[in-house]
PDB file of C-alpha atoms in Angstrom:
ATOM      1  CA  MET F   1      -1.824  99.580  32.414  1.00  0.00           C
ATOM      2  CA  ALA F   2       0.316  96.553  32.232  1.00  0.00           C
ATOM      3  CA  ASN F   3       3.520  95.683  33.838  1.00  0.00           C
ATOM      4  CA  ASP F   4       6.826  94.691  32.023  1.00  0.00           C
ATOM      5  CA  LEU F   5       6.256  91.474  34.023  1.00  0.00           C
ATOM      6  CA  PHE F   6       2.845  90.662  32.622  1.00  0.00           C
ATOM      7  CA  ARG F   7       3.890  91.966  29.158  1.00  0.00           C
ATOM      8  CA  ARG F   8       7.292  89.288  28.914  1.00  0.00           C
ATOM      9  CA  GLN F   9       5.412  86.809  30.277  1.00  0.00           C
ATOM     10  CA  LEU F  10       2.417  87.369  28.129  1.00  0.00           C
ATOM     11  CA  ALA F  11       5.145  87.001  24.875  1.00  0.00           C
ATOM     12  CA  SER F  12       6.457  83.738  26.224  1.00  0.00           C
ATOM     13  CA  TYR F  13       2.889  82.474  26.697  1.00  0.00           C
ATOM     14  CA  ALA F  14       2.011  83.182  23.275  1.00  0.00           C
ATOM     15  CA  SER F  15       5.243  82.219  21.532  1.00  0.00           C
ATOM     16  CA  VAL F  16       3.789  78.356  22.141  1.00  0.00           C
ATOM     17  CA  HIS F  17      -0.093  79.551  21.468  1.00  0.00           C
ATOM     18  CA  ARG F  18       0.383  80.543  17.712  1.00  0.00           C
ATOM     19  CA  ASP F  19      -1.945  77.958  15.924  1.00  0.00           C
ATOM     20  CA  TRP F  20      -5.778  78.981  15.916  1.00  0.00           C
ATOM     21  CA  ARG F  21      -6.413  75.482  16.765  1.00  0.00           C
ATOM     22  CA  ASN F  22      -4.661  75.726  19.710  1.00  0.00           C
ATOM     23  CA  LYS F  23      -6.032  78.857  20.377  1.00  0.00           C
ATOM     24  CA  ALA F  24      -9.472  77.710  20.410  1.00  0.00           C
ATOM     25  CA  THR F  25      -9.168  74.221  22.772  1.00  0.00           C
ATOM     26  CA  HIS F  26      -7.845  76.869  25.152  1.00  0.00           C
ATOM     27  CA  PHE F  27     -10.341  79.111  25.375  1.00  0.00           C
ATOM     28  CA  VAL F  28     -12.668  75.447  25.984  1.00  0.00           C
ATOM     29  CA  GLY F  29     -10.057  73.655  28.096  1.00  0.00           C
ATOM     30  CA  ILE F  30      -8.763  76.726  30.554  1.00  0.00           C
ATOM     31  CA  PRO F  31     -11.875  77.635  31.629  1.00  0.00           C
ATOM     32  CA  VAL F  32     -13.049  74.190  32.296  1.00  0.00           C
ATOM     33  CA  ILE F  33     -10.067  73.519  34.312  1.00  0.00           C
ATOM     34  CA  VAL F  34     -10.422  77.019  36.296  1.00  0.00           C
ATOM     35  CA  PHE F  35     -13.877  75.762  36.687  1.00  0.00           C
ATOM     36  CA  SER F  36     -13.205  72.352  37.806  1.00  0.00           C
ATOM     37  CA  LEU F  37     -10.884  73.459  40.664  1.00  0.00           C
ATOM     38  CA  LEU F  38     -12.969  75.838  42.133  1.00  0.00           C
ATOM     39  CA  LEU F  39     -15.542  73.090  42.351  1.00  0.00           C
ATOM     40  CA  LEU F  40     -13.176  70.782  44.165  1.00  0.00           C
ATOM     41  CA  LEU F  41     -12.285  73.826  46.351  1.00  0.00           C
ATOM     42  CA  SER F  42     -15.955  74.502  47.065  1.00  0.00           C
ATOM     43  CA  LEU F  43     -15.509  71.750  49.209  1.00  0.00           C
ATOM     44  CA  TRP F  44     -13.359  73.018  52.116  1.00  0.00           C
ATOM     45  CA  ARG F  45     -14.894  76.033  53.886  1.00  0.00           C
ATOM     46  CA  PHE F  46     -13.848  77.843  57.451  1.00  0.00           C
ATOM     47  CA  GLU F  47     -14.699  80.425  59.042  1.00  0.00           C
ATOM     48  CA  LEU F  48     -13.825  84.086  59.301  1.00  0.00           C
ATOM     49  CA  GLY F  49     -15.272  87.509  60.598  1.00  0.00           C
ATOM     50  CA  ASP F  50     -18.472  86.085  61.400  1.00  0.00           C
ATOM     51  CA  ARG F  51     -18.662  84.619  58.031  1.00  0.00           C
ATOM     52  CA  GLU F  52     -18.274  80.627  56.106  1.00  0.00           C
ATOM     53  CA  TRP F  53     -15.610  80.979  53.098  1.00  0.00           C
ATOM     54  CA  THR F  54     -15.307  78.598  51.037  1.00  0.00           C
ATOM     55  CA  VAL F  55     -11.843  77.798  49.950  1.00  0.00           C
ATOM     56  CA  SER F  56     -12.992  78.378  46.484  1.00  0.00           C
ATOM     57  CA  LEU F  57     -13.918  81.922  47.017  1.00  0.00           C
ATOM     58  CA  ALA F  58     -11.113  82.768  48.682  1.00  0.00           C
ATOM     59  CA  VAL F  59      -8.682  81.376  46.162  1.00  0.00           C
ATOM     60  CA  ALA F  60     -10.925  83.130  43.277  1.00  0.00           C
ATOM     61  CA  ILE F  61      -9.893  86.387  45.292  1.00  0.00           C
ATOM     62  CA  VAL F  62      -6.097  85.930  45.588  1.00  0.00           C
ATOM     63  CA  ALA F  63      -5.904  85.033  42.332  1.00  0.00           C
ATOM     64  CA  VAL F  64      -8.044  88.173  40.679  1.00  0.00           C
ATOM     65  CA  LEU F  65      -5.737  89.964  43.031  1.00  0.00           C
ATOM     66  CA  GLY F  66      -2.931  88.701  41.471  1.00  0.00           C
ATOM     67  CA  TRP F  67      -4.306  89.238  38.027  1.00  0.00           C
ATOM     68  CA  ILE F  68      -4.706  93.211  38.982  1.00  0.00           C
ATOM     69  CA  ALA F  69      -1.621  93.692  40.172  1.00  0.00           C
ATOM     70  CA  LEU F  70      -0.521  92.065  36.763  1.00  0.00           C
ATOM     71  CA  ASP F  71      -2.548  94.404  34.474  1.00  0.00           C
ATOM     72  CA  LEU F  72      -5.696  96.592  36.030  1.00  0.00           C
ATOM     73  CA  GLY F  73      -7.746  96.024  32.819  1.00  0.00           C
ATOM     74  CA  ILE F  74      -7.339  92.321  32.087  1.00  0.00           C
ATOM     75  CA  GLY F  75      -7.652  91.738  36.076  1.00  0.00           C
ATOM     76  CA  ILE F  76     -10.711  93.483  36.566  1.00  0.00           C
ATOM     77  CA  LEU F  77     -12.213  91.327  33.204  1.00  0.00           C
ATOM     78  CA  MET F  78     -11.343  88.479  35.271  1.00  0.00           C
ATOM     79  CA  GLY F  79     -12.507  88.967  38.475  1.00  0.00           C
ATOM     80  CA  ALA F  80     -15.820  89.698  36.141  1.00  0.00           C
ATOM     81  CA  LEU F  81     -15.487  86.128  35.060  1.00  0.00           C
ATOM     82  CA  MET F  82     -14.676  84.948  38.326  1.00  0.00           C
ATOM     83  CA  ALA F  83     -17.325  85.765  40.241  1.00  0.00           C
ATOM     84  CA  PRO F  84     -20.339  84.066  38.513  1.00  0.00           C
ATOM     85  CA  ALA F  85     -17.821  80.964  37.856  1.00  0.00           C
ATOM     86  CA  TRP F  86     -16.973  80.786  41.286  1.00  0.00           C
ATOM     87  CA  TYR F  87     -20.823  80.977  42.365  1.00  0.00           C
ATOM     88  CA  ALA F  88     -21.510  78.378  39.699  1.00  0.00           C
ATOM     89  CA  ALA F  89     -19.023  76.537  40.967  1.00  0.00           C
ATOM     90  CA  ASP F  90     -20.357  76.469  44.751  1.00  0.00           C
ATOM     91  CA  ALA F  91     -23.767  75.768  43.432  1.00  0.00           C
ATOM     92  CA  LEU F  92     -22.684  72.964  41.563  1.00  0.00           C
ATOM     93  CA  ALA F  93     -20.735  71.725  44.483  1.00  0.00           C
ATOM     94  CA  GLY F  94     -24.170  71.832  46.420  1.00  0.00           C
ATOM     95  CA  ALA F  95     -26.344  70.145  43.863  1.00  0.00           C
ATOM     96  CA  LEU F  96     -24.107  67.058  43.663  1.00  0.00           C
ATOM     97  CA  GLY F  97     -24.978  66.361  47.669  1.00  0.00           C
ATOM     98  CA  SER F  98     -21.711  64.514  48.304  1.00  0.00           C
ATOM     99  CA  PRO F  99     -17.531  64.901  48.338  1.00  0.00           C
ATOM    100  CA  SER F 100     -17.681  61.515  46.150  1.00  0.00           C
ATOM    101  CA  ALA F 101     -19.712  63.124  43.553  1.00  0.00           C
ATOM    102  CA  THR F 102     -17.584  66.523  43.389  1.00  0.00           C
ATOM    103  CA  TRP F 103     -14.640  64.948  43.000  1.00  0.00           C
ATOM    104  CA  THR F 104     -16.043  62.980  40.085  1.00  0.00           C
ATOM    105  CA  ALA F 105     -17.221  65.936  38.883  1.00  0.00           C
ATOM    106  CA  PHE F 106     -13.742  67.873  39.233  1.00  0.00           C
ATOM    107  CA  THR F 107     -11.995  64.407  37.598  1.00  0.00           C
ATOM    108  CA  VAL F 108     -14.190  64.464  34.776  1.00  0.00           C
ATOM    109  CA  LEU F 109     -13.275  68.562  33.999  1.00  0.00           C
ATOM    110  CA  PHE F 110      -9.963  68.714  34.686  1.00  0.00           C
ATOM    111  CA  VAL F 111      -9.023  65.729  33.034  1.00  0.00           C
ATOM    112  CA  GLY F 112     -11.095  66.500  30.302  1.00  0.00           C
ATOM    113  CA  GLY F 113      -9.339  70.152  29.960  1.00  0.00           C
ATOM    114  CA  TRP F 114      -6.152  69.184  29.804  1.00  0.00           C
ATOM    115  CA  VAL F 115      -7.027  66.364  27.405  1.00  0.00           C
ATOM    116  CA  LEU F 116      -8.462  70.129  25.466  1.00  0.00           C
ATOM    117  CA  GLN F 117      -4.768  71.353  26.425  1.00  0.00           C
ATOM    118  CA  PHE F 118      -2.611  68.496  25.093  1.00  0.00           C
ATOM    119  CA  LEU F 119      -5.052  68.054  22.370  1.00  0.00           C
ATOM    120  CA  GLY F 120      -4.077  71.813  21.080  1.00  0.00           C
ATOM    121  CA  HIS F 121      -0.481  71.828  21.323  1.00  0.00           C
ATOM    122  CA  HIS F 122      -0.327  68.607  19.125  1.00  0.00           C
ATOM    123  CA  TYR F 123      -1.401  70.751  16.511  1.00  0.00           C
ATOM    124  CA  GLU F 124       0.666  73.706  17.975  1.00  0.00           C
ATOM    125  CA  GLY F 125       3.710  71.143  18.007  1.00  0.00           C
ATOM    126  CA  LYS F 126       5.367  72.879  21.038  1.00  0.00           C
ATOM    127  CA  ARG F 127       4.754  72.250  24.637  1.00  0.00           C
ATOM    128  CA  PRO F 128       2.803  73.356  26.853  1.00  0.00           C
ATOM    129  CA  ALA F 129       4.181  76.727  28.582  1.00  0.00           C
ATOM    130  CA  LEU F 130       3.206  75.438  32.168  1.00  0.00           C
ATOM    131  CA  LEU F 131       5.921  72.713  31.490  1.00  0.00           C
ATOM    132  CA  ASP F 132       8.395  75.026  31.529  1.00  0.00           C
ATOM    133  CA  ASN F 133       7.456  77.693  33.826  1.00  0.00           C
ATOM    134  CA  ILE F 134       4.764  77.194  36.473  1.00  0.00           C
ATOM    135  CA  PHE F 135       3.962  80.661  36.509  1.00  0.00           C
ATOM    136  CA  GLN F 136       2.106  80.314  32.667  1.00  0.00           C
ATOM    137  CA  GLY F 137      -0.396  78.381  34.745  1.00  0.00           C
ATOM    138  CA  PHE F 138      -1.239  81.871  36.140  1.00  0.00           C
ATOM    139  CA  ILE F 139      -0.652  83.525  32.973  1.00  0.00           C
ATOM    140  CA  GLY F 140      -2.934  81.449  30.575  1.00  0.00           C
ATOM    141  CA  PRO F 141      -6.296  82.444  31.674  1.00  0.00           C
ATOM    142  CA  MET F 142      -5.238  86.211  31.124  1.00  0.00           C
ATOM    143  CA  PHE F 143      -4.100  85.248  27.476  1.00  0.00           C
ATOM    144  CA  LEU F 144      -7.628  84.585  26.493  1.00  0.00           C
ATOM    145  CA  VAL F 145      -9.109  87.846  27.924  1.00  0.00           C
ATOM    146  CA  ALA F 146      -5.762  89.356  26.189  1.00  0.00           C
ATOM    147  CA  GLU F 147      -6.588  88.040  23.002  1.00  0.00           C
ATOM    148  CA  THR F 148     -10.320  88.702  22.585  1.00  0.00           C
ATOM    149  CA  MET F 149      -9.606  92.226  23.342  1.00  0.00           C
ATOM    150  CA  VAL F 150      -6.499  92.868  21.010  1.00  0.00           C
ATOM    151  CA  VAL F 151      -8.974  90.802  18.266  1.00  0.00           C
ATOM    152  CA  MET F 152     -12.227  93.249  19.636  1.00  0.00           C
ATOM    153  CA  GLY F 153      -9.806  96.080  18.576  1.00  0.00           C
ATOM    154  CA  TYR F 154      -8.151  96.861  22.184  1.00  0.00           C
ATOM    155  CA  ARG F 155      -5.414  97.088  23.890  1.00  0.00           C
ATOM    156  CA  ARG F 156      -2.785  97.593  21.197  1.00  0.00           C
ATOM    157  CA  ASP F 157       0.059  97.159  23.679  1.00  0.00           C
ATOM    158  CA  LEU F 158      -1.090  93.766  24.552  1.00  0.00           C
ATOM    159  CA  ALA F 159      -0.753  92.924  21.010  1.00  0.00           C
ATOM    160  CA  ASP F 160       2.219  94.122  20.767  1.00  0.00           C
ATOM    161  CA  ALA F 161       3.873  92.095  23.267  1.00  0.00           C
ATOM    162  CA  MET F 162       1.701  88.845  22.200  1.00  0.00           C
ATOM    163  CA  GLY F 163       3.225  89.819  18.421  1.00  0.00           C
ATOM    164  CA  GLU F 164       0.181  90.026  17.145  1.00  0.00           C
ATOM    165  CA  GLY F 165      -1.305  92.343  14.563  1.00  0.00           C
ATOM    166  CA  ASP F 166       0.168  94.140  11.367  1.00  0.00           C
ATOM    167  CA  VAL F 167       3.966  95.078  11.380  1.00  0.00           C
ATOM    168  CA  THR F 168       3.209  98.362   9.754  1.00  0.00           C
ATOM    169  CA  VAL F 169       5.981 100.429  11.345  1.00  0.00           C
ATOM    170  CA  ARG F 170       4.628 103.436  12.695  1.00  0.00           C
TER     171      ARG F 170
ATOM    172  CA  MET R   1      25.359  81.604  12.557  1.00  0.00           C
ATOM    173  CA  LEU R   2      25.535  84.659  14.864  1.00  0.00           C
ATOM    174  CA  VAL R   3      22.254  86.470  15.150  1.00  0.00           C
ATOM    175  CA  PHE R   4      21.626  90.442  15.572  1.00  0.00           C
ATOM    176  CA  VAL R   5      18.602  91.716  17.460  1.00  0.00           C
ATOM    177  CA  GLY R   6      18.263  95.344  17.408  1.00  0.00           C
ATOM    178  CA  ASP R   7      15.404  98.049  16.566  1.00  0.00           C
ATOM    179  CA  GLN R   8      15.887 101.283  15.196  1.00  0.00           C
ATOM    180  CA  THR R   9      15.258 103.483  18.042  1.00  0.00           C
ATOM    181  CA  SER R  10      17.493 102.204  20.471  1.00  0.00           C
ATOM    182  CA  GLU R  11      20.580 104.266  21.112  1.00  0.00           C
ATOM    183  CA  ASP R  12      23.095 101.532  21.715  1.00  0.00           C
ATOM    184  CA  CYS R  13      21.816  99.555  18.677  1.00  0.00           C
ATOM    185  CA  LYS R  14      22.637 102.814  16.257  1.00  0.00           C
ATOM    186  CA  VAL R  15      26.425 102.463  18.624  1.00  0.00           C
ATOM    187  CA  TRP R  16      26.530  98.811  17.278  1.00  0.00           C
ATOM    188  CA  ARG R  17      25.701  98.997  13.966  1.00  0.00           C
ATOM    189  CA  THR R  18      28.163 102.638  13.142  1.00  0.00           C
ATOM    190  CA  GLN R  19      30.928 101.429  15.481  1.00  0.00           C
ATOM    191  CA  TRP R  20      31.110  97.680  16.615  1.00  0.00           C
ATOM    192  CA  GLU R  21      29.695  95.960  13.375  1.00  0.00           C
ATOM    193  CA  PRO R  22      31.842  97.468  10.978  1.00  0.00           C
ATOM    194  CA  LEU R  23      34.797  96.293  12.721  1.00  0.00           C
ATOM    195  CA  PHE R  24      33.156  92.784  13.610  1.00  0.00           C
ATOM    196  CA  VAL R  25      32.688  92.687   9.220  1.00  0.00           C
ATOM    197  CA  ALA R  26      36.147  93.536   8.258  1.00  0.00           C
ATOM    198  CA  SER R  27      37.236  90.827  10.611  1.00  0.00           C
ATOM    199  CA  PRO R  28      38.328  87.179   9.704  1.00  0.00           C
ATOM    200  CA  VAL R  29      35.520  86.219  12.152  1.00  0.00           C
ATOM    201  CA  TYR R  30      33.157  87.427   9.537  1.00  0.00           C
ATOM    202  CA  LYS R  31      34.224  85.483   7.365  1.00  0.00           C
ATOM    203  CA  LYS R  32      33.800  81.852   9.010  1.00  0.00           C
ATOM    204  CA  LEU R  33      30.145  82.735  10.319  1.00  0.00           C
ATOM    205  CA  ASP R  34      26.669  83.500   8.686  1.00  0.00           C
ATOM    206  CA  TYR R  35      25.505  86.466   9.965  1.00  0.00           C
ATOM    207  CA  ARG R  36      21.814  87.532  10.369  1.00  0.00           C
ATOM    208  CA  VAL R  37      20.294  91.331  11.197  1.00  0.00           C
ATOM    209  CA  ILE R  38      16.569  91.157  12.639  1.00  0.00           C
ATOM    210  CA  TYR R  39      16.334  95.310  12.963  1.00  0.00           C
ATOM    211  CA  PRO R  40      12.723  96.765  12.552  1.00  0.00           C
ATOM    212  CA  ALA R  41      11.648  99.983  13.278  1.00  0.00           C
ATOM    213  CA  ARG R  42      10.616  99.995  16.390  1.00  0.00           C
ATOM    214  CA  SER R  43      11.323  97.605  19.450  1.00  0.00           C
ATOM    215  CA  ALA R  44       7.569  96.203  19.423  1.00  0.00           C
ATOM    216  CA  LEU R  45       8.105  94.908  16.356  1.00  0.00           C
ATOM    217  CA  LEU R  46      11.187  92.389  17.937  1.00  0.00           C
ATOM    218  CA  SER R  47       7.927  89.966  18.908  1.00  0.00           C
ATOM    219  CA  LYS R  48       6.182  89.822  15.922  1.00  0.00           C
ATOM    220  CA  GLN R  49       6.382  87.069  13.793  1.00  0.00           C
ATOM    221  CA  GLN R  50       6.944  88.310  10.065  1.00  0.00           C
ATOM    222  CA  THR R  51       9.621  90.539  11.329  1.00  0.00           C
ATOM    223  CA  TRP R  52      11.538  87.749  11.073  1.00  0.00           C
ATOM    224  CA  PRO R  53      12.559  85.606   8.396  1.00  0.00           C
ATOM    225  CA  ALA R  54      11.089  82.651   8.176  1.00  0.00           C
ATOM    226  CA  ASP R  55      13.894  80.076   8.970  1.00  0.00           C
ATOM    227  CA  LEU R  56      14.767  81.890  12.160  1.00  0.00           C
ATOM    228  CA  ARG R  57      10.912  82.226  14.019  1.00  0.00           C
ATOM    229  CA  TRP R  58      12.143  79.071  15.900  1.00  0.00           C
ATOM    230  CA  LEU R  59      14.477  81.390  17.543  1.00  0.00           C
ATOM    231  CA  LEU R  60      11.898  84.138  18.291  1.00  0.00           C
ATOM    232  CA  ASP R  61      10.226  81.453  20.236  1.00  0.00           C
ATOM    233  CA  THR R  62      12.734  79.182  22.015  1.00  0.00           C
ATOM    234  CA  PHE R  63      13.817  82.997  23.345  1.00  0.00           C
ATOM    235  CA  LEU R  64      10.733  84.317  24.141  1.00  0.00           C
ATOM    236  CA  MET R  65      10.016  81.164  26.106  1.00  0.00           C
ATOM    237  CA  SER R  66      13.353  80.709  27.296  1.00  0.00           C
ATOM    238  CA  GLN R  67      14.557  82.154  31.470  1.00  0.00           C
ATOM    239  CA  VAL R  68      16.157  84.828  29.824  1.00  0.00           C
ATOM    240  CA  GLY R  69      13.621  85.923  27.756  1.00  0.00           C
ATOM    241  CA  VAL R  70      11.076  86.117  30.534  1.00  0.00           C
ATOM    242  CA  GLN R  71      13.020  87.339  33.156  1.00  0.00           C
ATOM    243  CA  GLU R  72      14.603  90.106  30.302  1.00  0.00           C
ATOM    244  CA  GLY R  73      12.674  90.945  27.637  1.00  0.00           C
ATOM    245  CA  PHE R  74      14.430  91.660  24.796  1.00  0.00           C
ATOM    246  CA  GLU R  75      17.070  94.014  25.644  1.00  0.00           C
ATOM    247  CA  VAL R  76      18.816  94.822  22.557  1.00  0.00           C
ATOM    248  CA  PRO R  77      21.187  94.722  20.764  1.00  0.00           C
ATOM    249  CA  ARG R  78      21.102  91.088  21.523  1.00  0.00           C
ATOM    250  CA  PHE R  79      23.470  88.604  20.094  1.00  0.00           C
ATOM    251  CA  PHE R  80      22.782  84.740  19.614  1.00  0.00           C
ATOM    252  CA  LEU R  81      25.606  82.441  18.693  1.00  0.00           C
ATOM    253  CA  VAL R  82      23.462  79.510  16.835  1.00  0.00           C
ATOM    254  CA  GLN R  83      25.030  76.135  16.080  1.00  0.00           C
ATOM    255  CA  ASN R  84      23.477  72.997  14.768  1.00  0.00           C
ATOM    256  CA  LYS R  85      20.075  74.824  15.385  1.00  0.00           C
ATOM    257  CA  GLN R  86      20.452  75.756  18.575  1.00  0.00           C
ATOM    258  CA  VAL R  87      21.478  78.983  20.366  1.00  0.00           C
ATOM    259  CA  THR R  88      24.805  78.124  22.777  1.00  0.00           C
ATOM    260  CA  PHE R  89      25.209  81.192  23.499  1.00  0.00           C
ATOM    261  CA  SER R  90      23.280  84.707  23.867  1.00  0.00           C
ATOM    262  CA  THR R  91      24.384  88.420  25.703  1.00  0.00           C
ATOM    263  CA  SER R  92      22.977  91.594  25.465  1.00  0.00           C
ATOM    264  CA  GLY R  93      24.703  95.217  25.013  1.00  0.00           C
ATOM    265  CA  ASN R  94      27.840  96.578  23.424  1.00  0.00           C
ATOM    266  CA  ASN R  95      29.726  95.347  26.501  1.00  0.00           C
ATOM    267  CA  GLY R  96      27.804  91.919  26.455  1.00  0.00           C
ATOM    268  CA  TRP R  97      29.042  92.246  23.160  1.00  0.00           C
ATOM    269  CA  ARG R  98      32.830  93.351  23.297  1.00  0.00           C
ATOM    270  CA  GLU R  99      33.317  91.599  26.581  1.00  0.00           C
ATOM    271  CA  VAL R 100      31.656  88.435  25.731  1.00  0.00           C
ATOM    272  CA  MET R 101      30.805  87.655  22.712  1.00  0.00           C
ATOM    273  CA  TRP R 102      33.323  88.952  20.863  1.00  0.00           C
ATOM    274  CA  PRO R 103      35.891  86.560  22.554  1.00  0.00           C
ATOM    275  CA  THR R 104      33.640  83.524  22.502  1.00  0.00           C
ATOM    276  CA  LEU R 105      33.084  84.035  18.593  1.00  0.00           C
ATOM    277  CA  GLN R 106      37.216  83.866  18.173  1.00  0.00           C
ATOM    278  CA  ASP R 107      37.146  80.871  19.942  1.00  0.00           C
ATOM    279  CA  VAL R 108      34.588  79.301  18.298  1.00  0.00           C
ATOM    280  CA  THR R 109      36.220  79.809  15.123  1.00  0.00           C
ATOM    281  CA  SER R 110      39.628  80.244  15.749  1.00  0.00           C
ATOM    282  CA  GLY R 111      39.818  76.025  14.543  1.00  0.00           C
ATOM    283  CA  GLN R 112      37.805  76.927  11.410  1.00  0.00           C
ATOM    284  CA  PRO R 113      39.076  77.476   7.861  1.00  0.00           C
ATOM    285  CA  GLY R 114      38.353  80.889   6.796  1.00  0.00           C
TER     286      GLY R 114
END
């Protein structure tokens, strides 16, 4: 289901995320960063087809379509995760009430998420993949889902791409 | 150091190992280089750290993070010329070996004692 581009990008991403502490901080940091972006993008709205849309929903839909294009299974799961994340971000933006409060919440979450990312890379001893290849920022959330599926015993193909699992010769 | 990376299911790798490698090993260039081989049973094992000797795992990660690694993946056979723990040149395929890597190795080792 995964295309070659995704496998190569995943292999590249995995090569700088081998330390379990780095993985652990990413499992918190990446969702927090994604949520912070959805929260901020909830501030802007536009009308399309007699309906008001938030930029966060539009960006989330485009992102999920991109993830599906890279890997159908992972992409669908990403969609299932992004839907409640978008809904929660939109609700939080509404509850915060003002753009300044939303910006403050965004800043705290975004900076906090990146602090966790860099803490993980401190343990890893390698700089974040994003600094060398901006596309890796798009792969990061997929890596978390892929890693989870591999740990659960699914997607042997992704385990191979990430260099995980046993090395038993078949 | 020259590092050969291949897998046992690849026909091109079999060609390298049966035709080109013996010529290389018999050459004076071979005596001037540390030659290392990564040759697992199947291609999927190439990206696993356990396949690589501990002192060369940095090379695996460096390659996977490189532009060539992201764009091409492990096209085998692949050759790395490593100097001072840095990849100074890399190419793939038997044509890449014959037309680029082999002349490069001859240049690099030409001034070295045997």
